[in-house]
Amino acid sequence: MDKLVITGKTPLHGEVTISGAKNAAVAILPASLLINGFCTIENLPNISDVKLSCTILEALGAKITWISEHAITIDSRNITSTSAPLDLTSKFRASYYLIGALLGRFKSAEVGMPGGCKLGARPIDQHIKGFEALGATVDVIQGKISAKADDLVGSSIYMDIVSVGATINIMLSAVLAKGTTVIENAAKEPHIVDVANFLNTMGADIRGAGTDVIKINGVEKLNSGFTYSVVPDQIEAGTFMCAAVASRGDLIIKNCITKHLDCISAKLVEMGATIEDLGGDCLRIYCDKRPSKATVKTSPYPGFPTDLQSQIGVVLSTSEGTSIINESIWESRFQYTEELNKMGAKITAQGKTAIFEGVDELYGAPVYASDLRAGAALIIAGICANGTTEVYNLEHIDRGYENIEEKFRKIGAKIERISE
Ligand code: EPU
């Protein structure tokens, strides 16, 4: 079992370069199955969820050639199966995108129930509602979702809840459907726009991505032989912004889209950080004083992202005064607060609300990541704390952050990965 050993009290200084977005990449990879051809995808983050996605695509018959550490060519001409290996699909959440892509191209898909971070109930009823509206029959039996259709025909779908996964999955299944599909109350996250851009580069006709009404005019044929570069990761950038403020440091964040970060920048500035847009997809963030208390409520984009809730929680744990976080997306996203309390934080979490009484200092302790973002938060806490912190359950962190300890080390953290 690997662990990260962090010697704390090191303000972070220097430059960090953001990788391609995990949540865009894990949708774009299965989306490549829609073409009877090949494409090149660049700026892929080198993370375990991407490697797993590639393994699944290969098991279905796609040919993957790694051109560099961050770029691959996927040839989907000879897909041999529409049934994804259950042992692999159950390992992460984004395997549900295989349903939309396989159904869209082959009118048939069989995929195991998706796994991923345990954040509370993660139903997929809105995905199913979308597939059925296009004419598919969907069955969920013995941990498998199977979807079939004679024909997919465009339809109007009003989402009961704003869902990133369902919005993308319906786009995937509608690209080659007959006629027009309209998704109302669609999610607007930057990775929704990125997946739509990828699909449009492929020859799809999708309009309105980034707003709450997305229109997909079905096309008959898609392009082959194009190259697409994945958008920078909003959440990774936000994670380093929180780390800068929590450690009272000064960072230049390169390869980020500053507009995507407005939702986090606004909150950190309210708390006392200074942020300068340096142009050219770079920003500087610094904070040399104790941040002030804040109230944070997570909500779909452009609201404050749930995927940065635990990282800002670390900032609040040593901020001046009493802060509140209201988590409105996931039921169980406060598990990290128990670990922070082991480090001296004073957090009371109940249901979807947590109250943070800011303490002067955190102290190193052995802590366990319960999910991906909780893991990132515990690393930040270790960097800020007095003494030594050991972070366990690194498999969660490796799913979504590329070379995390290397990136933190380059900006001054004393952090080492040790295999036990
Ligand atoms: N929901 C339903 N029915 C559905 C789908 C969702 O009730 O059919 C509910 C969920 O239970 C949740 C809310 O709707 O309460 C939002 O869920 P959404 O579908 O947007 O989440 P997701 O697609 O499963 C993606 C990200 C998550 C991120 C959420 C919210 C991927 C692979 N995962 O999950 O990312 O938290 O959107 O932004 O894109 C992470 O990266 O750490 C992570 C958990």
Short mmCIF file of N, CA and C in Angstrom, two decimals, residues 22 25-30 33 44 47-60 62 64 66 72 74 88 92 94-95 97-98:
data_model
loop_
_atom_site.label_atom_id
_atom_site.label_comp_id
_atom_site.label_asym_id
_atom_site.label_seq_id
_atom_site.Cartn_x
_atom_site.Cartn_y
_atom_site.Cartn_z
N LYS A 22 -9.90 15.73 -16.45
CA LYS A 22 -10.32 14.34 -16.25
C LYS A 22 -11.76 14.12 -16.73
N ALA A 25 -11.99 14.20 -20.45
CA ALA A 25 -11.27 13.09 -21.09
C ALA A 25 -12.05 11.77 -20.99
N VAL A 26 -12.61 11.51 -19.81
CA VAL A 26 -13.29 10.22 -19.63
C VAL A 26 -14.62 10.13 -20.41
N ALA A 27 -15.07 11.26 -20.94
CA ALA A 27 -16.24 11.22 -21.83
C ALA A 27 -15.80 11.21 -23.30
N ILE A 28 -14.71 11.94 -23.59
CA ILE A 28 -14.24 12.02 -24.98
C ILE A 28 -13.72 10.66 -25.46
N LEU A 29 -13.07 9.92 -24.56
CA LEU A 29 -12.53 8.61 -24.98
C LEU A 29 -13.65 7.68 -25.45
N PRO A 30 -14.68 7.42 -24.66
CA PRO A 30 -15.77 6.59 -25.21
C PRO A 30 -16.46 7.23 -26.40
N LEU A 33 -15.79 6.17 -29.92
CA LEU A 33 -16.37 4.94 -30.49
C LEU A 33 -17.45 5.26 -31.52
N LEU A 44 -4.35 14.76 -23.01
CA LEU A 44 -5.02 13.82 -22.11
C LEU A 44 -4.27 13.80 -20.78
N ILE A 47 -3.64 9.82 -16.02
CA ILE A 47 -4.25 9.40 -14.75
C ILE A 47 -4.84 8.00 -14.93
N SER A 48 -5.14 7.35 -13.81
CA SER A 48 -5.55 5.95 -13.94
C SER A 48 -6.93 5.80 -14.59
N ASP A 49 -7.84 6.79 -14.42
CA ASP A 49 -9.15 6.68 -15.09
C ASP A 49 -9.01 6.71 -16.61
N VAL A 50 -8.04 7.46 -17.11
CA VAL A 50 -7.81 7.52 -18.57
C VAL A 50 -7.24 6.19 -19.04
N LYS A 51 -6.29 5.64 -18.27
CA LYS A 51 -5.69 4.35 -18.67
C LYS A 51 -6.76 3.25 -18.68
N LEU A 52 -7.63 3.28 -17.67
CA LEU A 52 -8.70 2.28 -17.59
C LEU A 52 -9.66 2.44 -18.77
N SER A 53 -9.99 3.68 -19.11
CA SER A 53 -10.89 3.92 -20.26
C SER A 53 -10.27 3.33 -21.52
N CYS A 54 -8.95 3.51 -21.69
CA CYS A 54 -8.27 2.98 -22.88
C CYS A 54 -8.31 1.46 -22.89
N THR A 55 -8.11 0.85 -21.71
CA THR A 55 -8.14 -0.62 -21.63
C THR A 55 -9.53 -1.14 -22.06
N ILE A 56 -10.57 -0.45 -21.62
CA ILE A 56 -11.93 -0.89 -21.99
C ILE A 56 -12.15 -0.73 -23.50
N LEU A 57 -11.70 0.41 -24.05
CA LEU A 57 -11.88 0.62 -25.50
C LEU A 57 -11.17 -0.48 -26.28
N GLU A 58 -9.98 -0.86 -25.80
CA GLU A 58 -9.23 -1.93 -26.49
C GLU A 58 -9.98 -3.26 -26.39
N ALA A 59 -10.58 -3.51 -25.22
CA ALA A 59 -11.32 -4.77 -25.04
C ALA A 59 -12.51 -4.83 -26.01
N LEU A 60 -13.01 -3.67 -26.42
CA LEU A 60 -14.15 -3.64 -27.36
C LEU A 60 -13.68 -3.74 -28.81
N ALA A 62 -11.19 -1.48 -30.19
CA ALA A 62 -10.52 -0.26 -30.69
C ALA A 62 -9.01 -0.47 -30.63
N ILE A 64 -5.54 1.36 -29.96
CA ILE A 64 -5.04 2.60 -29.37
C ILE A 64 -3.52 2.67 -29.52
N TRP A 66 -0.31 5.02 -28.42
CA TRP A 66 0.15 6.17 -27.63
C TRP A 66 1.22 6.91 -28.45
N ILE A 72 -3.02 10.23 -27.81
CA ILE A 72 -3.24 8.89 -28.38
C ILE A 72 -4.01 9.00 -29.69
N ILE A 74 -6.93 6.81 -31.60
CA ILE A 74 -7.90 5.72 -31.38
C ILE A 74 -8.50 5.36 -32.73
N LEU A 88 -14.16 -4.23 -15.36
CA LEU A 88 -13.49 -2.94 -15.57
C LEU A 88 -14.46 -1.77 -15.44
N PHE A 92 -15.04 2.54 -12.22
CA PHE A 92 -15.13 4.01 -12.24
C PHE A 92 -16.47 4.47 -12.79
N ALA A 94 -17.30 6.96 -15.00
CA ALA A 94 -17.49 7.42 -16.38
C ALA A 94 -17.74 6.28 -17.35
N SER A 95 -17.70 5.02 -16.87
CA SER A 95 -17.99 3.91 -17.77
C SER A 95 -19.42 4.02 -18.31
N TYR A 97 -20.59 6.35 -19.91
CA TYR A 97 -20.59 6.98 -21.23
C TYR A 97 -20.48 5.96 -22.37
N LEU A 98 -20.05 4.73 -22.02
CA LEU A 98 -19.99 3.70 -23.05
C LEU A 98 -21.39 3.38 -23.55
#
